[in-house]
Amino acid sequence: MDDQQPDHQHQTVPSDMTLRVKALESLLVEKGLVDPAALDALVDTYEHKVGPRNGAKVVARAWIDGAYKNRLLADAAKAIAELGFLSTQGEHMVVVENTPQVHNMVVCTLCSCYPWPVLGLPPVWYKSAPYRSRAVIDPRGVLKEFGLDVSPDVVVRVWDSTAELRYLVLPERPEGTESLTEEALAALVTRDAMVGVAHVKAAQTGGKP
Amino acid sequence: MNGIHDMGGMHGMGPVQVEKNEPVFHERWEARTYGLTRAIGAWRKWNIDTGRFGIEQIAPADYLRMSYYEKWFVRLVELLVKTGLVLRSEIETGKPDPGATKMKPPLTSDRVSAVALNRGIAPSFDPNIAPRFKTGQNVRAKNINPTGHTRLPRYVRGKVGRIHVDHGVYNFPDTNAQGLGEKRQHVYSVRFAAPELWGDQASPHDFVYLDMWDDA
């Protein structure tokens, strides 16, 4: 795999991409266009500091504090900033609430728009052709593949992120969690539930994506 | 443009495949490509709409075959060359042009935490720009087929929806992507009933909400 073939520009073997990205990075560093330490810090931010645990804290707070939930649904960016996850002007967020009558799910049919500050970078399936093509025309079929059977009389709302607004689903709080602390509740909330392709389950032990 | 990126409503793409315990990046080069793209963004040589248009201009067959971060890599190289930050010959040799002077990166590691989560979207409140539509009003999406960038997906063109909420004022991607001005205007969440989009076989209980601009 060390043999680089210039006429196979779109070769997809990883070693090829490794070499090409390495070459570009060293060129950009040598030209003074990027600071390698800044690259490290950017990668570290999304690998270790930002992710669905942030969103889970927002959801748990909304579940235990009705006033916070109202603020979250009225002005999501501001309410999320209260928990320290984004600068007030940095994001334009909308939180949509699941209820027994309404199920919400989020997609970006045109690219990969996703609420980075609260969920981190999107998983591959969210950016994939199957999800992007089908979420708007067959939402119930997609949900079924995720193991979610939505009753025919429940309204399904699909949010296609076509502008700079970013959507987060506020899932339903599962029954039997009345005695749990805010931290314990946050541990139940999954990434998939906040995209709207899963319910939160009381039995789940948490920590999953 | 009527590109392959505009996938909403297409058939034949197969089932959604979910990877358990998926890492943020699968390979180091993906992480570096992500970091390079964000760090180069600090030069402000192109905006978020130019960036999206860059991905859309990848040929359809390549678009479907390439992984997500391969597309990011191809876009980065194209935009670096197009904006003159890097010469094509430098990409080919991997070395700075002998005549090039060394620059100073605008994004240093101490500033990353401040900018990493900020997409730099301007505040959306602007009382000087009047909305063309009102909440609750029925609207028909334009039937346009521009060869440039647009955020109006094909599946909604010509369809009738209802203004759900006015989000305030944002740049207009159709012009902003090509350096033709920000043309700030109101963006609305517009609700479309599934049967309007897909026909009578769609559930009357399904709705798709899109964010749409005054001009498109």
Tab-separated table of C-alpha atoms in Angstrom:
chain	number	residue	atom	x	y	z
A	1	MET	CA	0.000	0.000	0.000
A	2	ASP	CA	2.962	2.406	-0.003
A	3	ASP	CA	2.758	2.743	-3.737
A	4	GLN	CA	0.989	6.018	-4.424
A	5	GLN	CA	-0.594	6.103	-7.816
A	6	PRO	CA	-1.350	9.645	-8.906
A	7	ASP	CA	-3.840	8.534	-11.555
A	8	HIS	CA	-5.962	6.827	-8.915
A	9	GLN	CA	-6.884	10.025	-7.145
A	10	HIS	CA	-10.017	8.707	-5.524
A	11	GLN	CA	-8.542	5.513	-4.197
A	12	THR	CA	-10.229	4.836	-0.877
A	13	VAL	CA	-7.746	2.601	0.935
A	14	PRO	CA	-6.983	4.128	4.330
A	15	SER	CA	-3.231	4.157	3.912
A	16	ASP	CA	-3.658	6.330	0.830
A	17	MET	CA	-5.731	8.860	2.767
A	18	THR	CA	-3.290	8.720	5.654
A	19	LEU	CA	-0.460	9.707	3.337
A	20	ARG	CA	-2.409	12.392	1.524
A	21	VAL	CA	-3.646	14.054	4.713
A	22	LYS	CA	-0.194	13.869	6.277
A	23	ALA	CA	1.304	15.516	3.191
A	24	LEU	CA	-1.295	18.283	3.225
A	25	GLU	CA	-0.893	18.887	6.948
A	26	SER	CA	2.874	19.234	6.727
A	27	LEU	CA	2.540	21.580	3.744
A	28	LEU	CA	0.044	23.774	5.593
A	29	VAL	CA	2.192	23.803	8.731
A	30	GLU	CA	5.311	24.635	6.718
A	31	LYS	CA	3.497	27.496	4.998
A	32	GLY	CA	2.398	28.827	8.362
A	33	LEU	CA	-1.279	28.390	7.523
A	34	VAL	CA	-2.103	26.175	10.503
A	35	ASP	CA	-0.702	25.667	13.978
A	36	PRO	CA	-0.338	21.931	14.698
A	37	ALA	CA	-1.119	22.513	18.379
A	38	ALA	CA	-4.407	24.114	17.352
A	39	LEU	CA	-5.228	20.992	15.322
A	40	ASP	CA	-4.530	18.824	18.358
A	41	ALA	CA	-6.775	21.028	20.488
A	42	LEU	CA	-9.603	20.945	17.933
A	43	VAL	CA	-9.494	17.169	17.695
A	44	ASP	CA	-9.271	16.824	21.469
A	45	THR	CA	-12.321	19.068	21.896
A	46	TYR	CA	-14.526	16.785	19.823
A	47	GLU	CA	-13.025	13.515	20.976
A	48	HIS	CA	-13.090	14.242	24.683
A	49	LYS	CA	-14.897	17.435	25.667
A	50	VAL	CA	-18.001	17.755	23.536
A	51	GLY	CA	-20.521	15.011	22.994
A	52	PRO	CA	-23.990	13.702	23.782
A	53	ARG	CA	-23.321	13.842	27.521
A	54	ASN	CA	-23.794	17.614	27.203
A	55	GLY	CA	-27.195	17.188	25.611
A	56	ALA	CA	-28.129	14.571	28.204
A	57	LYS	CA	-27.533	17.106	30.975
A	58	VAL	CA	-29.828	19.566	29.227
A	59	VAL	CA	-32.551	16.913	28.930
A	60	ALA	CA	-32.231	15.809	32.558
A	61	ARG	CA	-32.442	19.391	33.765
A	62	ALA	CA	-35.574	19.952	31.670
A	63	TRP	CA	-37.153	16.823	33.161
A	64	ILE	CA	-36.681	17.883	36.765
A	65	ASP	CA	-37.176	21.622	36.428
A	66	GLY	CA	-40.364	22.759	34.696
A	67	ALA	CA	-39.292	26.395	34.565
A	68	TYR	CA	-36.049	25.396	32.863
A	69	LYS	CA	-37.973	23.265	30.378
A	70	ASN	CA	-40.167	26.231	29.487
A	71	ARG	CA	-37.085	28.403	28.935
A	72	LEU	CA	-35.516	25.635	26.849
A	73	LEU	CA	-38.532	25.314	24.570
A	74	ALA	CA	-38.893	29.107	24.282
A	75	ASP	CA	-35.214	29.989	23.648
A	76	ALA	CA	-33.055	26.889	23.460
A	77	ALA	CA	-29.708	28.599	22.823
A	78	LYS	CA	-30.084	30.769	25.897
A	79	ALA	CA	-31.276	27.930	28.136
A	80	ILE	CA	-28.466	25.630	26.969
A	81	ALA	CA	-25.942	28.400	27.573
A	82	GLU	CA	-27.141	28.478	31.200
A	83	LEU	CA	-25.476	25.076	31.584
A	84	GLY	CA	-22.303	26.441	30.034
A	85	PHE	CA	-22.283	24.479	26.790
A	86	LEU	CA	-22.137	27.262	24.256
A	87	SER	CA	-21.592	30.938	23.905
A	88	THR	CA	-24.895	32.756	23.731
A	89	GLN	CA	-24.397	33.887	20.152
A	90	GLY	CA	-22.609	30.811	18.981
A	91	GLU	CA	-25.601	28.688	18.242
A	92	HIS	CA	-29.119	28.983	16.986
A	93	MET	CA	-30.954	26.086	18.562
A	94	VAL	CA	-34.459	24.729	18.614
A	95	VAL	CA	-35.575	22.062	21.090
A	96	VAL	CA	-38.632	20.022	20.108
A	97	GLU	CA	-40.529	18.040	22.711
A	98	ASN	CA	-41.723	14.464	22.383
A	99	THR	CA	-45.052	13.680	24.026
A	100	PRO	CA	-47.371	10.658	23.990
A	101	GLN	CA	-49.072	12.286	20.954
A	102	VAL	CA	-46.053	13.664	19.059
A	103	HIS	CA	-42.774	12.096	18.005
A	104	ASN	CA	-39.970	14.303	16.628
A	105	MET	CA	-36.920	13.253	14.636
A	106	VAL	CA	-34.094	15.284	13.112
A	107	VAL	CA	-32.331	14.931	9.768
A	108	CYS	CA	-30.229	16.980	7.388
A	109	THR	CA	-31.164	15.748	3.916
A	110	LEU	CA	-28.728	18.101	2.143
A	111	CYS	CA	-25.558	17.545	4.170
A	112	SER	CA	-24.824	16.757	7.827
A	113	CYS	CA	-26.093	19.644	10.000
A	114	TYR	CA	-26.150	18.520	13.630
A	115	PRO	CA	-26.093	20.330	16.998
A	116	TRP	CA	-22.371	19.972	17.743
A	117	PRO	CA	-22.273	21.747	21.147
A	118	VAL	CA	-24.844	19.412	22.680
A	119	LEU	CA	-24.311	16.168	20.726
A	120	GLY	CA	-20.746	16.396	19.394
A	121	LEU	CA	-20.018	15.309	15.822
A	122	PRO	CA	-22.664	13.176	14.109
A	123	PRO	CA	-22.360	9.388	13.748
A	124	VAL	CA	-21.846	7.917	10.280
A	125	TRP	CA	-25.461	6.720	9.952
A	126	TYR	CA	-26.781	10.258	10.422
A	127	LYS	CA	-24.621	11.451	7.509
A	128	SER	CA	-25.357	8.407	5.359
A	129	ALA	CA	-27.450	8.243	2.189
A	130	PRO	CA	-29.981	5.753	3.637
A	131	TYR	CA	-30.908	7.976	6.590
A	132	ARG	CA	-30.844	11.256	4.655
A	133	SER	CA	-32.914	9.910	1.772
A	134	ARG	CA	-35.527	8.050	3.786
A	135	ALA	CA	-36.116	10.096	6.965
A	136	VAL	CA	-38.423	12.527	5.158
A	137	ILE	CA	-40.347	10.084	2.943
A	138	ASP	CA	-40.499	7.063	5.254
A	139	PRO	CA	-39.889	8.257	8.824
A	140	ARG	CA	-41.875	5.422	10.385
A	141	GLY	CA	-39.956	2.813	8.388
A	142	VAL	CA	-36.650	4.326	9.508
A	143	LEU	CA	-37.819	4.454	13.116
A	144	LYS	CA	-38.830	0.809	12.894
A	145	GLU	CA	-35.273	-0.084	11.830
A	146	PHE	CA	-34.088	1.647	14.979
A	147	GLY	CA	-36.501	-0.543	16.938
A	148	LEU	CA	-39.117	2.145	17.440
A	149	ASP	CA	-42.687	1.276	16.533
A	150	VAL	CA	-44.611	4.539	16.499
A	151	SER	CA	-48.374	4.065	16.703
A	152	PRO	CA	-50.193	5.210	13.518
A	153	ASP	CA	-52.192	7.827	15.424
A	154	VAL	CA	-49.069	9.454	16.904
A	155	VAL	CA	-47.996	12.508	14.920
A	156	VAL	CA	-44.484	12.273	13.474
A	157	ARG	CA	-42.631	15.527	12.898
A	158	VAL	CA	-39.435	15.368	10.876
A	159	TRP	CA	-37.136	18.381	11.140
A	160	ASP	CA	-34.956	18.819	8.051
A	161	SER	CA	-32.077	21.116	9.093
A	162	THR	CA	-31.911	23.205	5.930
A	163	ALA	CA	-30.732	26.474	7.552
A	164	GLU	CA	-28.504	27.463	10.496
A	165	LEU	CA	-30.995	26.328	13.115
A	166	ARG	CA	-29.941	23.171	14.927
A	167	TYR	CA	-32.487	20.789	16.382
A	168	LEU	CA	-32.436	18.743	19.574
A	169	VAL	CA	-35.223	16.394	20.592
A	170	LEU	CA	-36.390	16.509	24.204
A	171	PRO	CA	-37.361	12.860	24.731
A	172	GLU	CA	-40.126	11.697	27.046
A	173	ARG	CA	-39.044	10.954	30.589
A	174	PRO	CA	-39.530	7.240	31.149
A	175	GLU	CA	-41.918	6.014	33.792
A	176	GLY	CA	-40.432	4.689	37.000
A	177	THR	CA	-37.687	7.332	37.184
A	178	GLU	CA	-39.430	9.596	39.705
A	179	SER	CA	-36.877	8.939	42.440
A	180	LEU	CA	-33.755	9.357	40.292
A	181	THR	CA	-31.333	12.246	40.727
A	182	GLU	CA	-30.556	14.648	37.887
A	183	GLU	CA	-27.234	12.855	37.293
A	184	ALA	CA	-28.885	9.441	37.211
A	185	LEU	CA	-31.477	10.731	34.755
A	186	ALA	CA	-28.793	12.214	32.494
A	187	ALA	CA	-27.090	8.817	32.413
A	188	LEU	CA	-30.226	7.314	30.862
A	189	VAL	CA	-30.394	9.779	27.966
A	190	THR	CA	-28.865	8.514	24.729
A	191	ARG	CA	-27.653	10.332	21.631
A	192	ASP	CA	-30.211	8.477	19.521
A	193	ALA	CA	-33.054	9.639	21.769
A	194	MET	CA	-31.952	13.248	21.286
A	195	VAL	CA	-31.903	12.816	17.481
A	196	GLY	CA	-35.352	11.284	17.776
A	197	VAL	CA	-34.696	7.722	16.659
A	198	ALA	CA	-35.037	6.119	20.107
A	199	HIS	CA	-36.948	6.398	23.347
A	200	VAL	CA	-35.213	6.744	26.689
A	201	LYS	CA	-35.557	3.569	28.725
A	202	ALA	CA	-35.613	3.463	32.490
A	203	ALA	CA	-33.712	0.190	32.656
A	204	GLN	CA	-30.781	1.391	30.573
A	205	THR	CA	-27.584	1.709	32.546
A	206	GLY	CA	-26.404	4.739	30.582
A	207	GLY	CA	-23.118	5.773	29.063
A	208	LYS	CA	-24.165	4.562	25.631
A	209	PRO	CA	-24.225	6.786	22.546
B	1	MET	CA	-27.808	22.639	-7.908
B	2	ASN	CA	-29.762	19.453	-8.560
B	3	GLY	CA	-26.945	17.343	-7.136
B	4	ILE	CA	-26.692	13.934	-5.546
B	5	HIS	CA	-26.380	15.663	-2.147
B	6	ASP	CA	-30.088	16.546	-2.372
B	7	MET	CA	-31.222	13.097	-1.253
B	8	GLY	CA	-34.501	13.644	0.538
B	9	GLY	CA	-37.099	11.199	-0.798
B	10	MET	CA	-34.742	9.063	-2.897
B	11	HIS	CA	-35.156	5.296	-2.966
B	12	GLY	CA	-32.596	2.523	-3.251
B	13	MET	CA	-30.032	3.666	-0.684
B	14	GLY	CA	-30.648	0.630	1.525
B	15	PRO	CA	-31.235	0.244	5.261
B	16	VAL	CA	-29.705	2.558	7.851
B	17	GLN	CA	-26.604	0.888	9.247
B	18	VAL	CA	-25.790	1.741	12.818
B	19	GLU	CA	-22.366	1.044	14.294
B	20	LYS	CA	-22.368	0.223	18.000
B	21	ASN	CA	-20.025	2.278	20.188
B	22	GLU	CA	-18.868	4.273	17.186
B	23	PRO	CA	-15.728	6.353	17.780
B	24	VAL	CA	-15.796	10.086	16.994
B	25	PHE	CA	-13.168	9.495	14.299
B	26	HIS	CA	-12.441	6.085	12.793
B	27	GLU	CA	-8.929	6.962	11.595
B	28	ARG	CA	-6.363	9.567	12.574
B	29	TRP	CA	-6.508	11.116	9.103
B	30	GLU	CA	-10.213	11.808	9.591
B	31	ALA	CA	-9.482	13.678	12.804
B	32	ARG	CA	-6.660	15.644	11.129
B	33	THR	CA	-8.873	16.478	8.127
B	34	TYR	CA	-11.528	17.762	10.492
B	35	GLY	CA	-8.958	19.823	12.426
B	36	LEU	CA	-7.326	21.185	9.258
B	37	THR	CA	-10.672	22.278	7.834
B	38	ARG	CA	-11.653	24.088	11.033
B	39	ALA	CA	-8.216	25.666	11.484
B	40	ILE	CA	-8.060	26.884	7.873
B	41	GLY	CA	-11.571	28.260	8.361
B	42	ALA	CA	-10.039	30.824	10.710
B	43	TRP	CA	-8.467	32.521	7.649
B	44	ARG	CA	-12.033	33.452	6.667
B	45	LYS	CA	-11.291	32.925	2.993
B	46	TRP	CA	-14.637	31.233	2.549
B	47	ASN	CA	-17.909	31.018	4.455
B	48	ILE	CA	-20.077	28.108	5.605
B	49	ASP	CA	-22.186	28.251	2.433
B	50	THR	CA	-19.125	28.172	0.151
B	51	GLY	CA	-17.985	25.152	2.107
B	52	ARG	CA	-21.272	23.295	1.609
B	53	PHE	CA	-21.262	24.197	-2.094
B	54	GLY	CA	-17.731	22.776	-2.267
B	55	ILE	CA	-18.981	19.360	-1.143
B	56	GLU	CA	-21.934	19.510	-3.548
B	57	GLN	CA	-19.591	20.026	-6.485
B	58	ILE	CA	-17.995	16.616	-6.016
B	59	ALA	CA	-19.155	14.448	-8.931
B	60	PRO	CA	-22.168	12.255	-7.997
B	61	ALA	CA	-20.412	8.896	-8.381
B	62	ASP	CA	-17.488	10.100	-6.259
B	63	TYR	CA	-19.862	11.644	-3.719
B	64	LEU	CA	-21.572	8.294	-3.138
B	65	ARG	CA	-18.365	6.282	-3.066
B	66	MET	CA	-16.265	8.526	-0.833
B	67	SER	CA	-16.453	8.458	2.936
B	68	TYR	CA	-17.600	11.619	4.718
B	69	TYR	CA	-14.114	12.880	5.585
B	70	GLU	CA	-12.741	12.024	2.157
B	71	LYS	CA	-15.258	14.515	0.834
B	72	TRP	CA	-14.021	17.020	3.421
B	73	PHE	CA	-10.452	16.443	2.278
B	74	VAL	CA	-11.258	16.924	-1.420
B	75	ARG	CA	-13.202	20.076	-0.611
B	76	LEU	CA	-10.366	21.453	1.514
B	77	VAL	CA	-7.802	20.988	-1.247
B	78	GLU	CA	-10.104	22.562	-3.865
B	79	LEU	CA	-10.905	25.594	-1.714
B	80	LEU	CA	-7.258	26.083	-0.669
B	81	VAL	CA	-6.292	26.282	-4.332
B	82	LYS	CA	-9.324	28.313	-5.413
B	83	THR	CA	-8.727	30.966	-2.750
B	84	GLY	CA	-4.993	31.108	-3.428
B	85	LEU	CA	-3.926	30.017	0.065
B	86	VAL	CA	-2.047	27.154	-1.610
B	87	LEU	CA	-0.788	26.700	-5.169
B	88	ARG	CA	-1.767	23.588	-7.113
B	89	SER	CA	1.958	22.989	-7.637
B	90	GLU	CA	2.484	23.029	-3.862
B	91	ILE	CA	-0.215	20.368	-3.442
B	92	GLU	CA	1.553	18.272	-6.068
B	93	THR	CA	5.081	18.621	-4.655
B	94	GLY	CA	4.054	18.777	-0.987
B	95	LYS	CA	6.521	21.658	-0.526
B	96	PRO	CA	5.961	25.410	-0.195
B	97	ASP	CA	6.770	27.405	-3.324
B	98	PRO	CA	10.341	28.781	-3.021
B	99	GLY	CA	8.965	32.301	-3.441
B	100	ALA	CA	6.320	31.969	-0.733
B	101	THR	CA	6.693	33.839	2.550
B	102	LYS	CA	5.819	32.015	5.718
B	103	MET	CA	2.504	33.102	7.238
B	104	LYS	CA	1.223	33.241	10.810
B	105	PRO	CA	-1.760	31.007	11.602
B	106	PRO	CA	-4.767	33.003	12.853
B	107	LEU	CA	-5.930	30.122	15.034
B	108	THR	CA	-3.585	29.237	17.875
B	109	SER	CA	-4.233	26.449	20.366
B	110	ASP	CA	-5.045	28.852	23.214
B	111	ARG	CA	-7.961	30.213	21.171
B	112	VAL	CA	-9.422	26.858	20.164
B	113	SER	CA	-11.784	26.506	23.120
B	114	ALA	CA	-13.262	29.913	22.304
B	115	VAL	CA	-13.875	29.220	18.628
B	116	ALA	CA	-14.346	25.447	18.449
B	117	LEU	CA	-18.062	25.570	19.164
B	118	ASN	CA	-18.824	28.893	17.590
B	119	ARG	CA	-19.989	28.639	14.010
B	120	GLY	CA	-19.813	32.405	13.736
B	121	ILE	CA	-23.453	32.795	12.803
B	122	ALA	CA	-24.482	36.429	13.259
B	123	PRO	CA	-27.338	37.258	15.679
B	124	SER	CA	-30.695	36.659	14.017
B	125	PHE	CA	-32.509	39.617	15.536
B	126	ASP	CA	-32.657	42.567	13.153
B	127	PRO	CA	-35.642	44.932	13.387
B	128	ASN	CA	-34.528	46.699	10.200
B	129	ILE	CA	-35.294	43.748	7.971
B	130	ALA	CA	-39.009	43.120	7.589
B	131	PRO	CA	-40.403	39.602	7.137
B	132	ARG	CA	-42.384	38.887	3.976
B	133	PHE	CA	-44.519	36.207	5.584
B	134	LYS	CA	-46.474	35.752	8.785
B	135	THR	CA	-46.821	32.810	11.129
B	136	GLY	CA	-49.807	30.681	10.141
B	137	GLN	CA	-49.725	31.800	6.510
B	138	ASN	CA	-49.811	29.204	3.715
B	139	VAL	CA	-46.914	29.469	1.291
B	140	ARG	CA	-45.876	27.647	-1.867
B	141	ALA	CA	-42.177	26.782	-2.203
B	142	LYS	CA	-40.664	28.157	-5.381
B	143	ASN	CA	-40.037	25.786	-8.237
B	144	ILE	CA	-36.459	26.771	-8.983
B	145	ASN	CA	-33.574	24.726	-10.356
B	146	PRO	CA	-30.461	26.863	-9.897
B	147	THR	CA	-27.103	25.460	-10.986
B	148	GLY	CA	-25.530	27.203	-7.971
B	149	HIS	CA	-26.000	26.537	-4.260
B	150	THR	CA	-29.427	26.448	-2.684
B	151	ARG	CA	-30.878	25.025	0.516
B	152	LEU	CA	-34.258	24.401	-1.059
B	153	PRO	CA	-34.436	20.623	-1.552
B	154	ARG	CA	-36.094	19.254	-4.668
B	155	TYR	CA	-38.683	17.305	-2.701
B	156	VAL	CA	-40.364	20.489	-1.476
B	157	ARG	CA	-40.273	22.657	-4.603
B	158	GLY	CA	-43.719	23.752	-5.738
B	159	LYS	CA	-45.372	22.315	-2.608
B	160	VAL	CA	-47.628	24.179	-0.215
B	161	GLY	CA	-46.779	24.451	3.463
B	162	ARG	CA	-47.607	26.644	6.419
B	163	ILE	CA	-45.331	29.078	8.230
B	164	HIS	CA	-44.783	27.564	11.671
B	165	VAL	CA	-42.413	30.138	13.138
B	166	ASP	CA	-40.240	33.081	12.078
B	167	HIS	CA	-36.629	32.400	13.129
B	168	GLY	CA	-35.349	35.908	12.409
B	169	VAL	CA	-32.719	37.053	9.941
B	170	TYR	CA	-29.943	34.990	8.345
B	171	ASN	CA	-27.593	35.143	5.356
B	172	PHE	CA	-29.031	33.873	2.083
B	173	PRO	CA	-26.914	30.834	1.096
B	174	ASP	CA	-27.794	31.011	-2.605
B	175	THR	CA	-25.843	34.271	-2.962
B	176	ASN	CA	-23.480	33.960	0.002
B	177	ALA	CA	-22.007	30.673	-1.263
B	178	GLN	CA	-20.727	32.382	-4.382
B	179	GLY	CA	-19.534	35.643	-2.863
B	180	LEU	CA	-22.564	37.499	-4.204
B	181	GLY	CA	-23.532	39.021	-0.884
B	182	GLU	CA	-25.100	37.970	2.400
B	183	LYS	CA	-28.539	39.257	1.359
B	184	ARG	CA	-29.811	38.866	4.924
B	185	GLN	CA	-33.486	37.981	5.184
B	186	HIS	CA	-35.994	36.135	7.331
B	187	VAL	CA	-35.865	32.380	7.727
B	188	TYR	CA	-38.999	30.478	8.702
B	189	SER	CA	-39.776	27.005	9.860
B	190	VAL	CA	-42.358	25.810	7.338
B	191	ARG	CA	-44.545	22.770	7.962
B	192	PHE	CA	-45.494	20.455	5.100
B	193	ALA	CA	-48.011	17.643	5.442
B	194	ALA	CA	-46.565	14.352	4.196
B	195	PRO	CA	-49.399	13.731	1.645
B	196	GLU	CA	-48.625	17.129	0.047
B	197	LEU	CA	-45.002	16.036	-0.424
B	198	TRP	CA	-45.408	12.354	-1.220
B	199	GLY	CA	-48.992	11.771	-2.272
B	200	ASP	CA	-52.007	10.099	-0.758
B	201	GLN	CA	-50.200	6.978	0.414
B	202	ALA	CA	-48.318	9.062	3.004
B	203	SER	CA	-49.651	9.222	6.560
B	204	PRO	CA	-51.797	12.298	7.293
B	205	HIS	CA	-50.117	12.249	10.710
B	206	ASP	CA	-46.637	12.841	9.287
B	207	PHE	CA	-45.196	16.321	8.818
B	208	VAL	CA	-41.864	17.593	7.550
B	209	TYR	CA	-40.578	20.924	8.773
B	210	LEU	CA	-37.987	22.771	6.675
B	211	ASP	CA	-36.256	26.065	7.331
B	212	MET	CA	-36.829	28.347	4.360
B	213	TRP	CA	-35.757	31.849	3.345
B	214	ASP	CA	-37.899	34.749	2.092
B	215	ASP	CA	-36.313	34.380	-1.358
B	216	ALA	CA	-36.352	30.577	-1.603
